[in-house]
mmCIF file with all atom_site columns, C-alpha atoms in Angstrom:
data_model
loop_
_atom_site.group_PDB
_atom_site.id
_atom_site.type_symbol
_atom_site.label_atom_id
_atom_site.label_alt_id
_atom_site.label_comp_id
_atom_site.label_asym_id
_atom_site.label_entity_id
_atom_site.label_seq_id
_atom_site.pdbx_PDB_ins_code
_atom_site.Cartn_x
_atom_site.Cartn_y
_atom_site.Cartn_z
_atom_site.occupancy
_atom_site.B_iso_or_equiv
_atom_site.pdbx_formal_charge
_atom_site.auth_seq_id
_atom_site.auth_comp_id
_atom_site.auth_asym_id
_atom_site.auth_atom_id
_atom_site.pdbx_PDB_model_num
ATOM 1   C CA . UNK A 1 1   ? 162.805 -200.720 -64.084 1.00 58.00 ? 1   UNK A CA 1
ATOM 2   C CA . UNK A 1 2   ? 159.293 -202.126 -64.150 1.00 67.00 ? 2   UNK A CA 1
ATOM 3   C CA . UNK A 1 3   ? 159.263 -205.280 -62.081 1.00 87.00 ? 3   UNK A CA 1
ATOM 4   C CA . UNK A 1 4   ? 155.608 -205.967 -62.843 1.00 94.00 ? 4   UNK A CA 1
ATOM 5   C CA . UNK A 1 5   ? 154.077 -205.327 -66.256 1.00 96.00 ? 5   UNK A CA 1
ATOM 6   C CA . UNK A 1 6   ? 150.282 -205.258 -66.548 1.00 97.00 ? 6   UNK A CA 1
ATOM 7   C CA . UNK A 1 7   ? 148.138 -205.328 -69.648 1.00 96.00 ? 7   UNK A CA 1
ATOM 8   C CA . UNK A 1 8   ? 145.906 -204.122 -71.120 1.00 97.00 ? 8   UNK A CA 1
ATOM 9   C CA . UNK A 1 9   ? 145.821 -200.529 -69.916 1.00 96.00 ? 9   UNK A CA 1
ATOM 10  C CA . UNK A 1 10  ? 142.082 -200.368 -70.542 1.00 97.00 ? 10  UNK A CA 1
ATOM 11  C CA . UNK A 1 11  ? 139.393 -202.928 -71.313 1.00 98.00 ? 11  UNK A CA 1
ATOM 12  C CA . UNK A 1 12  ? 135.795 -202.692 -72.442 1.00 98.00 ? 12  UNK A CA 1
ATOM 13  C CA . UNK A 1 13  ? 133.613 -205.770 -72.001 1.00 98.00 ? 13  UNK A CA 1
ATOM 14  C CA . UNK A 1 14  ? 129.938 -206.403 -72.555 1.00 98.00 ? 14  UNK A CA 1
ATOM 15  C CA . UNK A 1 15  ? 127.789 -207.437 -69.611 1.00 98.00 ? 15  UNK A CA 1
ATOM 16  C CA . UNK A 1 16  ? 128.013 -211.196 -69.165 1.00 98.00 ? 16  UNK A CA 1
ATOM 17  C CA . UNK A 1 17  ? 131.362 -211.436 -70.918 1.00 98.00 ? 17  UNK A CA 1
ATOM 18  C CA . UNK A 1 18  ? 134.744 -212.507 -69.582 1.00 98.00 ? 18  UNK A CA 1
ATOM 19  C CA . UNK A 1 19  ? 137.308 -209.906 -68.562 1.00 98.00 ? 19  UNK A CA 1
ATOM 20  C CA . UNK A 1 20  ? 140.962 -210.968 -68.631 1.00 98.00 ? 20  UNK A CA 1
ATOM 21  C CA . UNK A 1 21  ? 143.853 -208.931 -67.264 1.00 98.00 ? 21  UNK A CA 1
ATOM 22  C CA . UNK A 1 22  ? 147.438 -210.122 -67.434 1.00 98.00 ? 22  UNK A CA 1
ATOM 23  C CA . UNK A 1 23  ? 150.579 -209.467 -65.426 1.00 98.00 ? 23  UNK A CA 1
ATOM 24  C CA . UNK A 1 24  ? 154.173 -210.520 -65.901 1.00 97.00 ? 24  UNK A CA 1
ATOM 25  C CA . UNK A 1 25  ? 156.936 -210.317 -63.325 1.00 96.00 ? 25  UNK A CA 1
ATOM 26  C CA . UNK A 1 26  ? 160.700 -210.724 -63.333 1.00 93.00 ? 26  UNK A CA 1
ATOM 27  C CA . UNK A 1 27  ? 161.836 -211.523 -59.812 1.00 90.00 ? 27  UNK A CA 1
ATOM 28  C CA . UNK A 1 28  ? 161.537 -215.232 -59.085 1.00 89.00 ? 28  UNK A CA 1
ATOM 29  C CA . UNK A 1 29  ? 161.730 -214.481 -55.351 1.00 90.00 ? 29  UNK A CA 1
ATOM 30  C CA . UNK A 1 30  ? 158.205 -213.030 -55.398 1.00 91.00 ? 30  UNK A CA 1
ATOM 31  C CA . UNK A 1 31  ? 155.908 -215.296 -53.421 1.00 92.00 ? 31  UNK A CA 1
ATOM 32  C CA . UNK A 1 32  ? 152.601 -213.474 -53.090 1.00 94.00 ? 32  UNK A CA 1
ATOM 33  C CA . UNK A 1 33  ? 150.423 -212.279 -55.951 1.00 96.00 ? 33  UNK A CA 1
ATOM 34  C CA . UNK A 1 34  ? 147.335 -210.229 -55.052 1.00 96.00 ? 34  UNK A CA 1
ATOM 35  C CA . UNK A 1 35  ? 144.862 -208.351 -57.192 1.00 98.00 ? 35  UNK A CA 1
ATOM 36  C CA . UNK A 1 36  ? 143.423 -205.088 -55.935 1.00 98.00 ? 36  UNK A CA 1
ATOM 37  C CA . UNK A 1 37  ? 140.222 -203.387 -57.087 1.00 98.00 ? 37  UNK A CA 1
ATOM 38  C CA . UNK A 1 38  ? 139.806 -199.630 -56.976 1.00 98.00 ? 38  UNK A CA 1
ATOM 39  C CA . UNK A 1 39  ? 136.625 -197.643 -57.550 1.00 97.00 ? 39  UNK A CA 1
ATOM 40  C CA . UNK A 1 40  ? 136.821 -193.935 -58.438 1.00 95.00 ? 40  UNK A CA 1
ATOM 41  C CA . UNK A 1 41  ? 137.605 -191.765 -55.449 1.00 93.00 ? 41  UNK A CA 1
ATOM 42  C CA . UNK A 1 42  ? 138.387 -194.752 -53.227 1.00 96.00 ? 42  UNK A CA 1
ATOM 43  C CA . UNK A 1 43  ? 141.489 -196.554 -52.077 1.00 96.00 ? 43  UNK A CA 1
ATOM 44  C CA . UNK A 1 44  ? 142.368 -199.962 -53.516 1.00 97.00 ? 44  UNK A CA 1
ATOM 45  C CA . UNK A 1 45  ? 140.913 -203.027 -51.796 1.00 97.00 ? 45  UNK A CA 1
ATOM 46  C CA . UNK A 1 46  ? 142.122 -206.614 -51.924 1.00 96.00 ? 46  UNK A CA 1
ATOM 47  C CA . UNK A 1 47  ? 140.072 -208.696 -54.344 1.00 97.00 ? 47  UNK A CA 1
ATOM 48  C CA . UNK A 1 48  ? 141.835 -212.052 -54.487 1.00 96.00 ? 48  UNK A CA 1
ATOM 49  C CA . UNK A 1 49  ? 145.364 -213.363 -53.986 1.00 95.00 ? 49  UNK A CA 1
ATOM 50  C CA . UNK A 1 50  ? 147.441 -216.445 -54.757 1.00 94.00 ? 50  UNK A CA 1
ATOM 51  C CA . UNK A 1 51  ? 150.663 -218.081 -53.614 1.00 93.00 ? 51  UNK A CA 1
ATOM 52  C CA . UNK A 1 52  ? 152.973 -219.782 -56.159 1.00 90.00 ? 52  UNK A CA 1
ATOM 53  C CA . UNK A 1 53  ? 152.300 -223.281 -54.849 1.00 91.00 ? 53  UNK A CA 1
ATOM 54  C CA . UNK A 1 54  ? 148.972 -223.418 -56.706 1.00 92.00 ? 54  UNK A CA 1
ATOM 55  C CA . UNK A 1 55  ? 148.154 -222.717 -60.344 1.00 94.00 ? 55  UNK A CA 1
ATOM 56  C CA . UNK A 1 56  ? 144.629 -221.393 -59.892 1.00 96.00 ? 56  UNK A CA 1
ATOM 57  C CA . UNK A 1 57  ? 142.417 -219.849 -57.254 1.00 96.00 ? 57  UNK A CA 1
ATOM 58  C CA . UNK A 1 58  ? 138.741 -219.105 -57.643 1.00 97.00 ? 58  UNK A CA 1
ATOM 59  C CA . UNK A 1 59  ? 136.491 -216.920 -55.517 1.00 96.00 ? 59  UNK A CA 1
ATOM 60  C CA . UNK A 1 60  ? 133.015 -216.514 -56.936 1.00 97.00 ? 60  UNK A CA 1
ATOM 61  C CA . UNK A 1 61  ? 133.278 -214.948 -60.388 1.00 98.00 ? 61  UNK A CA 1
ATOM 62  C CA . UNK A 1 62  ? 136.944 -214.047 -59.910 1.00 98.00 ? 62  UNK A CA 1
ATOM 63  C CA . UNK A 1 63  ? 139.785 -216.431 -60.770 1.00 98.00 ? 63  UNK A CA 1
ATOM 64  C CA . UNK A 1 64  ? 143.554 -216.031 -60.664 1.00 97.00 ? 64  UNK A CA 1
ATOM 65  C CA . UNK A 1 65  ? 145.574 -218.213 -63.018 1.00 96.00 ? 65  UNK A CA 1
ATOM 66  C CA . UNK A 1 66  ? 149.262 -218.520 -62.178 1.00 95.00 ? 66  UNK A CA 1
ATOM 67  C CA . UNK A 1 67  ? 152.048 -219.761 -64.458 1.00 94.00 ? 67  UNK A CA 1
ATOM 68  C CA . UNK A 1 68  ? 155.253 -219.980 -62.452 1.00 93.00 ? 68  UNK A CA 1
ATOM 69  C CA . UNK A 1 69  ? 157.486 -221.062 -65.325 1.00 93.00 ? 69  UNK A CA 1
ATOM 70  C CA . UNK A 1 70  ? 156.325 -218.199 -67.524 1.00 95.00 ? 70  UNK A CA 1
ATOM 71  C CA . UNK A 1 71  ? 156.364 -215.747 -64.594 1.00 95.00 ? 71  UNK A CA 1
ATOM 72  C CA . UNK A 1 72  ? 152.851 -214.640 -65.447 1.00 96.00 ? 72  UNK A CA 1
ATOM 73  C CA . UNK A 1 73  ? 149.528 -214.448 -63.665 1.00 97.00 ? 73  UNK A CA 1
ATOM 74  C CA . UNK A 1 74  ? 146.136 -213.264 -64.758 1.00 98.00 ? 74  UNK A CA 1
ATOM 75  C CA . UNK A 1 75  ? 142.747 -212.250 -63.405 1.00 98.00 ? 75  UNK A CA 1
ATOM 76  C CA . UNK A 1 76  ? 139.610 -213.610 -65.026 1.00 98.00 ? 76  UNK A CA 1
ATOM 77  C CA . UNK A 1 77  ? 136.231 -212.075 -64.252 1.00 98.00 ? 77  UNK A CA 1
ATOM 78  C CA . UNK A 1 78  ? 133.424 -214.343 -65.391 1.00 98.00 ? 78  UNK A CA 1
ATOM 79  C CA . UNK A 1 79  ? 129.947 -213.017 -66.178 1.00 98.00 ? 79  UNK A CA 1
ATOM 80  C CA . UNK A 1 80  ? 131.236 -209.446 -65.935 1.00 98.00 ? 80  UNK A CA 1
ATOM 81  C CA . UNK A 1 81  ? 128.760 -206.932 -64.505 1.00 98.00 ? 81  UNK A CA 1
ATOM 82  C CA . UNK A 1 82  ? 128.556 -203.131 -64.736 1.00 97.00 ? 82  UNK A CA 1
ATOM 83  C CA . UNK A 1 83  ? 129.346 -203.043 -61.006 1.00 97.00 ? 83  UNK A CA 1
ATOM 84  C CA . UNK A 1 84  ? 132.729 -204.580 -61.815 1.00 98.00 ? 84  UNK A CA 1
ATOM 85  C CA . UNK A 1 85  ? 133.709 -201.391 -63.649 1.00 98.00 ? 85  UNK A CA 1
ATOM 86  C CA . UNK A 1 86  ? 136.803 -200.241 -61.764 1.00 98.00 ? 86  UNK A CA 1
ATOM 87  C CA . UNK A 1 87  ? 140.565 -200.089 -62.008 1.00 98.00 ? 87  UNK A CA 1
ATOM 88  C CA . UNK A 1 88  ? 142.369 -203.345 -61.275 1.00 98.00 ? 88  UNK A CA 1
ATOM 89  C CA . UNK A 1 89  ? 145.948 -203.623 -60.099 1.00 97.00 ? 89  UNK A CA 1
ATOM 90  C CA . UNK A 1 90  ? 148.089 -206.722 -59.897 1.00 97.00 ? 90  UNK A CA 1
ATOM 91  C CA . UNK A 1 91  ? 150.846 -206.717 -57.311 1.00 97.00 ? 91  UNK A CA 1
ATOM 92  C CA . UNK A 1 92  ? 153.662 -208.865 -56.017 1.00 96.00 ? 92  UNK A CA 1
ATOM 93  C CA . UNK A 1 93  ? 155.725 -209.093 -52.889 1.00 93.00 ? 93  UNK A CA 1
ATOM 94  C CA . UNK A 1 94  ? 158.721 -210.974 -51.575 1.00 90.00 ? 94  UNK A CA 1
ATOM 95  C CA . UNK A 1 95  ? 158.962 -212.607 -48.180 1.00 84.00 ? 95  UNK A CA 1
ATOM 96  C CA . UNK A 1 96  ? 160.855 -210.793 -45.425 1.00 82.00 ? 96  UNK A CA 1
ATOM 97  C CA . UNK A 1 97  ? 160.795 -207.481 -47.226 1.00 83.00 ? 97  UNK A CA 1
ATOM 98  C CA . UNK A 1 98  ? 158.528 -205.596 -44.845 1.00 83.00 ? 98  UNK A CA 1
ATOM 99  C CA . UNK A 1 99  ? 155.366 -206.576 -46.686 1.00 87.00 ? 99  UNK A CA 1
ATOM 100 C CA . UNK A 1 100 ? 156.124 -204.144 -49.495 1.00 92.00 ? 100 UNK A CA 1
ATOM 101 C CA . UNK A 1 101 ? 153.907 -204.499 -52.550 1.00 94.00 ? 101 UNK A CA 1
ATOM 102 C CA . UNK A 1 102 ? 155.067 -203.783 -56.096 1.00 95.00 ? 102 UNK A CA 1
ATOM 103 C CA . UNK A 1 103 ? 152.113 -202.823 -58.240 1.00 96.00 ? 103 UNK A CA 1
ATOM 104 C CA . UNK A 1 104 ? 151.412 -203.154 -61.923 1.00 96.00 ? 104 UNK A CA 1
ATOM 105 C CA . UNK A 1 105 ? 150.353 -200.125 -63.947 1.00 96.00 ? 105 UNK A CA 1
ATOM 106 C CA . UNK A 1 106 ? 146.627 -200.774 -63.599 1.00 96.00 ? 106 UNK A CA 1
ATOM 107 C CA . UNK A 1 107 ? 143.788 -201.709 -65.958 1.00 97.00 ? 107 UNK A CA 1
ATOM 108 C CA . UNK A 1 108 ? 140.682 -199.605 -66.258 1.00 97.00 ? 108 UNK A CA 1
ATOM 109 C CA . UNK A 1 109 ? 137.765 -201.980 -66.841 1.00 98.00 ? 109 UNK A CA 1
ATOM 110 C CA . UNK A 1 110 ? 134.456 -200.784 -68.196 1.00 98.00 ? 110 UNK A CA 1
ATOM 111 C CA . UNK A 1 111 ? 131.567 -203.245 -68.400 1.00 98.00 ? 111 UNK A CA 1
ATOM 112 C CA . UNK A 1 112 ? 128.841 -202.069 -70.763 1.00 97.00 ? 112 UNK A CA 1
ATOM 113 C CA . UNK A 1 113 ? 125.201 -202.994 -70.037 1.00 93.00 ? 113 UNK A CA 1
ATOM 114 C CA . UNK B 2 1   ? 136.190 -199.250 -36.507 1.00 74.00 ? 1   UNK B CA 1
ATOM 115 C CA . UNK B 2 2   ? 137.271 -196.576 -38.989 1.00 82.00 ? 2   UNK B CA 1
ATOM 116 C CA . UNK B 2 3   ? 140.109 -198.607 -40.557 1.00 94.00 ? 3   UNK B CA 1
ATOM 117 C CA . UNK B 2 4   ? 142.642 -196.329 -42.267 1.00 97.00 ? 4   UNK B CA 1
ATOM 118 C CA . UNK B 2 5   ? 141.907 -192.615 -42.392 1.00 97.00 ? 5   UNK B CA 1
ATOM 119 C CA . UNK B 2 6   ? 143.809 -189.841 -44.152 1.00 98.00 ? 6   UNK B CA 1
ATOM 120 C CA . UNK B 2 7   ? 143.774 -186.087 -43.704 1.00 97.00 ? 7   UNK B CA 1
ATOM 121 C CA . UNK B 2 8   ? 143.380 -183.874 -45.579 1.00 97.00 ? 8   UNK B CA 1
ATOM 122 C CA . UNK B 2 9   ? 141.351 -185.216 -48.514 1.00 97.00 ? 9   UNK B CA 1
ATOM 123 C CA . UNK B 2 10  ? 142.398 -182.422 -50.878 1.00 97.00 ? 10  UNK B CA 1
ATOM 124 C CA . UNK B 2 11  ? 145.129 -179.824 -50.843 1.00 97.00 ? 11  UNK B CA 1
ATOM 125 C CA . UNK B 2 12  ? 146.571 -177.255 -53.225 1.00 97.00 ? 12  UNK B CA 1
ATOM 126 C CA . UNK B 2 13  ? 150.107 -176.046 -52.577 1.00 97.00 ? 13  UNK B CA 1
ATOM 127 C CA . UNK B 2 14  ? 152.334 -173.527 -54.250 1.00 97.00 ? 14  UNK B CA 1
ATOM 128 C CA . UNK B 2 15  ? 155.817 -174.583 -55.296 1.00 98.00 ? 15  UNK B CA 1
ATOM 129 C CA . UNK B 2 16  ? 158.166 -174.423 -52.325 1.00 97.00 ? 16  UNK B CA 1
ATOM 130 C CA . UNK B 2 17  ? 155.494 -174.717 -49.642 1.00 97.00 ? 17  UNK B CA 1
ATOM 131 C CA . UNK B 2 18  ? 155.560 -177.503 -47.098 1.00 96.00 ? 18  UNK B CA 1
ATOM 132 C CA . UNK B 2 19  ? 152.859 -179.718 -45.698 1.00 96.00 ? 19  UNK B CA 1
ATOM 133 C CA . UNK B 2 20  ? 152.241 -182.898 -43.726 1.00 98.00 ? 20  UNK B CA 1
ATOM 134 C CA . UNK B 2 21  ? 149.810 -185.660 -44.608 1.00 98.00 ? 21  UNK B CA 1
ATOM 135 C CA . UNK B 2 22  ? 148.445 -187.657 -41.704 1.00 97.00 ? 22  UNK B CA 1
ATOM 136 C CA . UNK B 2 23  ? 147.538 -191.330 -41.798 1.00 98.00 ? 23  UNK B CA 1
ATOM 137 C CA . UNK B 2 24  ? 145.848 -193.033 -38.865 1.00 98.00 ? 24  UNK B CA 1
ATOM 138 C CA . UNK B 2 25  ? 144.808 -196.665 -38.403 1.00 97.00 ? 25  UNK B CA 1
ATOM 139 C CA . UNK B 2 26  ? 142.799 -198.230 -35.585 1.00 96.00 ? 26  UNK B CA 1
ATOM 140 C CA . UNK B 2 27  ? 143.564 -201.882 -36.366 1.00 95.00 ? 27  UNK B CA 1
ATOM 141 C CA . UNK B 2 28  ? 146.771 -202.078 -34.300 1.00 95.00 ? 28  UNK B CA 1
ATOM 142 C CA . UNK B 2 29  ? 148.770 -202.918 -37.424 1.00 96.00 ? 29  UNK B CA 1
ATOM 143 C CA . UNK B 2 30  ? 152.556 -203.024 -37.231 1.00 96.00 ? 30  UNK B CA 1
ATOM 144 C CA . UNK B 2 31  ? 153.277 -202.151 -40.854 1.00 96.00 ? 31  UNK B CA 1
ATOM 145 C CA . UNK B 2 32  ? 152.333 -198.895 -42.564 1.00 97.00 ? 32  UNK B CA 1
ATOM 146 C CA . UNK B 2 33  ? 153.035 -197.544 -46.047 1.00 97.00 ? 33  UNK B CA 1
ATOM 147 C CA . UNK B 2 34  ? 152.797 -194.401 -48.124 1.00 98.00 ? 34  UNK B CA 1
ATOM 148 C CA . UNK B 2 35  ? 152.176 -194.739 -51.876 1.00 98.00 ? 35  UNK B CA 1
ATOM 149 C CA . UNK B 2 36  ? 151.633 -192.258 -54.647 1.00 98.00 ? 36  UNK B CA 1
ATOM 150 C CA . UNK B 2 37  ? 149.339 -193.008 -57.568 1.00 97.00 ? 37  UNK B CA 1
ATOM 151 C CA . UNK B 2 38  ? 149.910 -191.445 -60.967 1.00 95.00 ? 38  UNK B CA 1
ATOM 152 C CA . UNK B 2 39  ? 148.096 -192.244 -64.236 1.00 90.00 ? 39  UNK B CA 1
ATOM 153 C CA . UNK B 2 40  ? 149.620 -195.193 -66.056 1.00 87.00 ? 40  UNK B CA 1
ATOM 154 C CA . UNK B 2 41  ? 152.141 -195.871 -63.301 1.00 89.00 ? 41  UNK B CA 1
ATOM 155 C CA . UNK B 2 42  ? 150.160 -197.772 -60.719 1.00 92.00 ? 42  UNK B CA 1
ATOM 156 C CA . UNK B 2 43  ? 150.982 -197.207 -57.071 1.00 96.00 ? 43  UNK B CA 1
ATOM 157 C CA . UNK B 2 44  ? 154.586 -196.577 -56.132 1.00 96.00 ? 44  UNK B CA 1
ATOM 158 C CA . UNK B 2 45  ? 155.933 -196.950 -52.626 1.00 96.00 ? 45  UNK B CA 1
ATOM 159 C CA . UNK B 2 46  ? 157.388 -193.771 -51.111 1.00 97.00 ? 46  UNK B CA 1
ATOM 160 C CA . UNK B 2 47  ? 158.308 -194.832 -47.563 1.00 98.00 ? 47  UNK B CA 1
ATOM 161 C CA . UNK B 2 48  ? 157.207 -197.508 -45.171 1.00 97.00 ? 48  UNK B CA 1
ATOM 162 C CA . UNK B 2 49  ? 157.440 -198.521 -41.522 1.00 97.00 ? 49  UNK B CA 1
ATOM 163 C CA . UNK B 2 50  ? 157.635 -201.960 -39.944 1.00 95.00 ? 50  UNK B CA 1
ATOM 164 C CA . UNK B 2 51  ? 156.870 -200.713 -36.464 1.00 94.00 ? 51  UNK B CA 1
ATOM 165 C CA . UNK B 2 52  ? 156.661 -197.734 -34.149 1.00 95.00 ? 52  UNK B CA 1
ATOM 166 C CA . UNK B 2 53  ? 159.799 -195.623 -34.390 1.00 95.00 ? 53  UNK B CA 1
ATOM 167 C CA . UNK B 2 54  ? 161.026 -197.220 -37.629 1.00 95.00 ? 54  UNK B CA 1
ATOM 168 C CA . UNK B 2 55  ? 160.958 -195.931 -41.196 1.00 97.00 ? 55  UNK B CA 1
ATOM 169 C CA . UNK B 2 56  ? 162.512 -197.059 -44.460 1.00 96.00 ? 56  UNK B CA 1
ATOM 170 C CA . UNK B 2 57  ? 162.750 -195.807 -48.036 1.00 96.00 ? 57  UNK B CA 1
ATOM 171 C CA . UNK B 2 58  ? 160.624 -197.212 -50.790 1.00 95.00 ? 58  UNK B CA 1
ATOM 172 C CA . UNK B 2 59  ? 160.866 -196.877 -54.541 1.00 94.00 ? 59  UNK B CA 1
ATOM 173 C CA . UNK B 2 60  ? 160.386 -193.082 -54.838 1.00 96.00 ? 60  UNK B CA 1
ATOM 174 C CA . UNK B 2 61  ? 161.479 -191.457 -51.547 1.00 97.00 ? 61  UNK B CA 1
ATOM 175 C CA . UNK B 2 62  ? 163.143 -188.275 -52.836 1.00 97.00 ? 62  UNK B CA 1
ATOM 176 C CA . UNK B 2 63  ? 161.465 -185.064 -51.669 1.00 96.00 ? 63  UNK B CA 1
ATOM 177 C CA . UNK B 2 64  ? 159.533 -186.783 -48.880 1.00 98.00 ? 64  UNK B CA 1
ATOM 178 C CA . UNK B 2 65  ? 160.126 -187.513 -45.216 1.00 97.00 ? 65  UNK B CA 1
ATOM 179 C CA . UNK B 2 66  ? 158.139 -189.660 -42.801 1.00 98.00 ? 66  UNK B CA 1
ATOM 180 C CA . UNK B 2 67  ? 157.751 -190.259 -39.102 1.00 97.00 ? 67  UNK B CA 1
ATOM 181 C CA . UNK B 2 68  ? 156.108 -192.998 -37.022 1.00 97.00 ? 68  UNK B CA 1
ATOM 182 C CA . UNK B 2 69  ? 156.158 -191.708 -33.473 1.00 95.00 ? 69  UNK B CA 1
ATOM 183 C CA . UNK B 2 70  ? 152.992 -193.589 -32.528 1.00 96.00 ? 70  UNK B CA 1
ATOM 184 C CA . UNK B 2 71  ? 152.021 -197.033 -33.750 1.00 96.00 ? 71  UNK B CA 1
ATOM 185 C CA . UNK B 2 72  ? 148.680 -195.836 -35.085 1.00 97.00 ? 72  UNK B CA 1
ATOM 186 C CA . UNK B 2 73  ? 149.977 -192.808 -37.003 1.00 98.00 ? 73  UNK B CA 1
ATOM 187 C CA . UNK B 2 74  ? 152.258 -192.446 -40.037 1.00 98.00 ? 74  UNK B CA 1
ATOM 188 C CA . UNK B 2 75  ? 153.065 -188.930 -41.234 1.00 98.00 ? 75  UNK B CA 1
ATOM 189 C CA . UNK B 2 76  ? 154.289 -187.994 -44.712 1.00 98.00 ? 76  UNK B CA 1
ATOM 190 C CA . UNK B 2 77  ? 156.009 -184.633 -45.085 1.00 98.00 ? 77  UNK B CA 1
ATOM 191 C CA . UNK B 2 78  ? 156.857 -182.547 -48.102 1.00 97.00 ? 78  UNK B CA 1
ATOM 192 C CA . UNK B 2 79  ? 159.481 -179.983 -47.137 1.00 92.00 ? 79  UNK B CA 1
ATOM 193 C CA . UNK B 2 80  ? 159.505 -177.995 -50.389 1.00 96.00 ? 80  UNK B CA 1
ATOM 194 C CA . UNK B 2 81  ? 156.714 -179.015 -52.718 1.00 97.00 ? 81  UNK B CA 1
ATOM 195 C CA . UNK B 2 82  ? 157.370 -179.337 -56.455 1.00 97.00 ? 82  UNK B CA 1
ATOM 196 C CA . UNK B 2 83  ? 154.890 -179.704 -59.347 1.00 97.00 ? 83  UNK B CA 1
ATOM 197 C CA . UNK B 2 84  ? 156.218 -183.257 -59.866 1.00 97.00 ? 84  UNK B CA 1
ATOM 198 C CA . UNK B 2 85  ? 154.674 -184.137 -56.507 1.00 98.00 ? 85  UNK B CA 1
ATOM 199 C CA . UNK B 2 86  ? 151.182 -183.510 -57.819 1.00 98.00 ? 86  UNK B CA 1
ATOM 200 C CA . UNK B 2 87  ? 149.554 -186.882 -57.238 1.00 98.00 ? 87  UNK B CA 1
ATOM 201 C CA . UNK B 2 88  ? 147.082 -188.892 -55.218 1.00 98.00 ? 88  UNK B CA 1
ATOM 202 C CA . UNK B 2 89  ? 148.657 -190.202 -52.023 1.00 98.00 ? 89  UNK B CA 1
ATOM 203 C CA . UNK B 2 90  ? 147.493 -193.374 -50.337 1.00 98.00 ? 90  UNK B CA 1
ATOM 204 C CA . UNK B 2 91  ? 148.358 -194.729 -46.949 1.00 98.00 ? 91  UNK B CA 1
ATOM 205 C CA . UNK B 2 92  ? 148.034 -198.419 -46.160 1.00 97.00 ? 92  UNK B CA 1
ATOM 206 C CA . UNK B 2 93  ? 148.535 -200.680 -43.189 1.00 97.00 ? 93  UNK B CA 1
ATOM 207 C CA . UNK B 2 94  ? 148.826 -204.404 -42.568 1.00 95.00 ? 94  UNK B CA 1
ATOM 208 C CA . UNK B 2 95  ? 149.493 -206.874 -39.836 1.00 90.00 ? 95  UNK B CA 1
ATOM 209 C CA . UNK B 2 96  ? 150.923 -209.403 -42.238 1.00 81.00 ? 96  UNK B CA 1
ATOM 210 C CA . UNK B 2 97  ? 149.502 -209.950 -45.664 1.00 84.00 ? 97  UNK B CA 1
ATOM 211 C CA . UNK B 2 98  ? 146.470 -207.968 -46.797 1.00 91.00 ? 98  UNK B CA 1
ATOM 212 C CA . UNK B 2 99  ? 147.101 -204.241 -47.004 1.00 94.00 ? 99  UNK B CA 1
ATOM 213 C CA . UNK B 2 100 ? 144.214 -201.952 -46.067 1.00 96.00 ? 100 UNK B CA 1
ATOM 214 C CA . UNK B 2 101 ? 144.181 -198.624 -47.851 1.00 97.00 ? 101 UNK B CA 1
ATOM 215 C CA . UNK B 2 102 ? 142.901 -195.229 -46.838 1.00 97.00 ? 102 UNK B CA 1
ATOM 216 C CA . UNK B 2 103 ? 140.687 -193.092 -49.101 1.00 97.00 ? 103 UNK B CA 1
ATOM 217 C CA . UNK B 2 104 ? 143.572 -191.015 -50.438 1.00 97.00 ? 104 UNK B CA 1
ATOM 218 C CA . UNK B 2 105 ? 144.716 -187.397 -50.475 1.00 98.00 ? 105 UNK B CA 1
ATOM 219 C CA . UNK B 2 106 ? 144.654 -185.510 -53.766 1.00 97.00 ? 106 UNK B CA 1
ATOM 220 C CA . UNK B 2 107 ? 147.534 -183.028 -53.807 1.00 98.00 ? 107 UNK B CA 1
ATOM 221 C CA . UNK B 2 108 ? 148.079 -180.396 -56.475 1.00 97.00 ? 108 UNK B CA 1
ATOM 222 C CA . UNK B 2 109 ? 151.269 -178.348 -56.550 1.00 97.00 ? 109 UNK B CA 1
ATOM 223 C CA . UNK B 2 110 ? 151.122 -175.226 -58.728 1.00 97.00 ? 110 UNK B CA 1
#
């Protein structure tokens, strides 16, 4: 059973455009929602994360929007750059569960110059 | 400060062979994890450890065993490799929230 559903599977954006990746979850006990970025041949690295007590978090060109009632959260990349081309994973975790992360299926982003 | 390291980086096994993947971290983290990454399926948790001497099953533990004899090391074992275990394996560690990942081990079972 997929606890976290991520879409789209792949995304092509022009340089300077906005990239949007969406995730939906089922378990209302989840209380931590990170996004990880992975470049080819590398391990994932934390990009930005949010807790459910806020609806939005912004760090530079990266923004997480969180909709608790809809059980959805999304990553927005403003002014997308070719260097942003990577695979992005959303994830969730529940308190007191050993820090385990449940990942979405991943989105392969390609930013064209 | 090397962070999280994994050995080996690549390995090819024949069906039925065994091997051990080693993960080491130098950040004194309590929690360590083994994930496998397959196309279209994200990362799935195999086993994890919340401290030295402890291990627990994750989402896809069948066919794998783990040990955490030292705080800095987390070993993943395949006793009898199967083609379905062809994957990229990632180790991660954390002291609380952010998980730090190693560079991965690409395993092919023929």
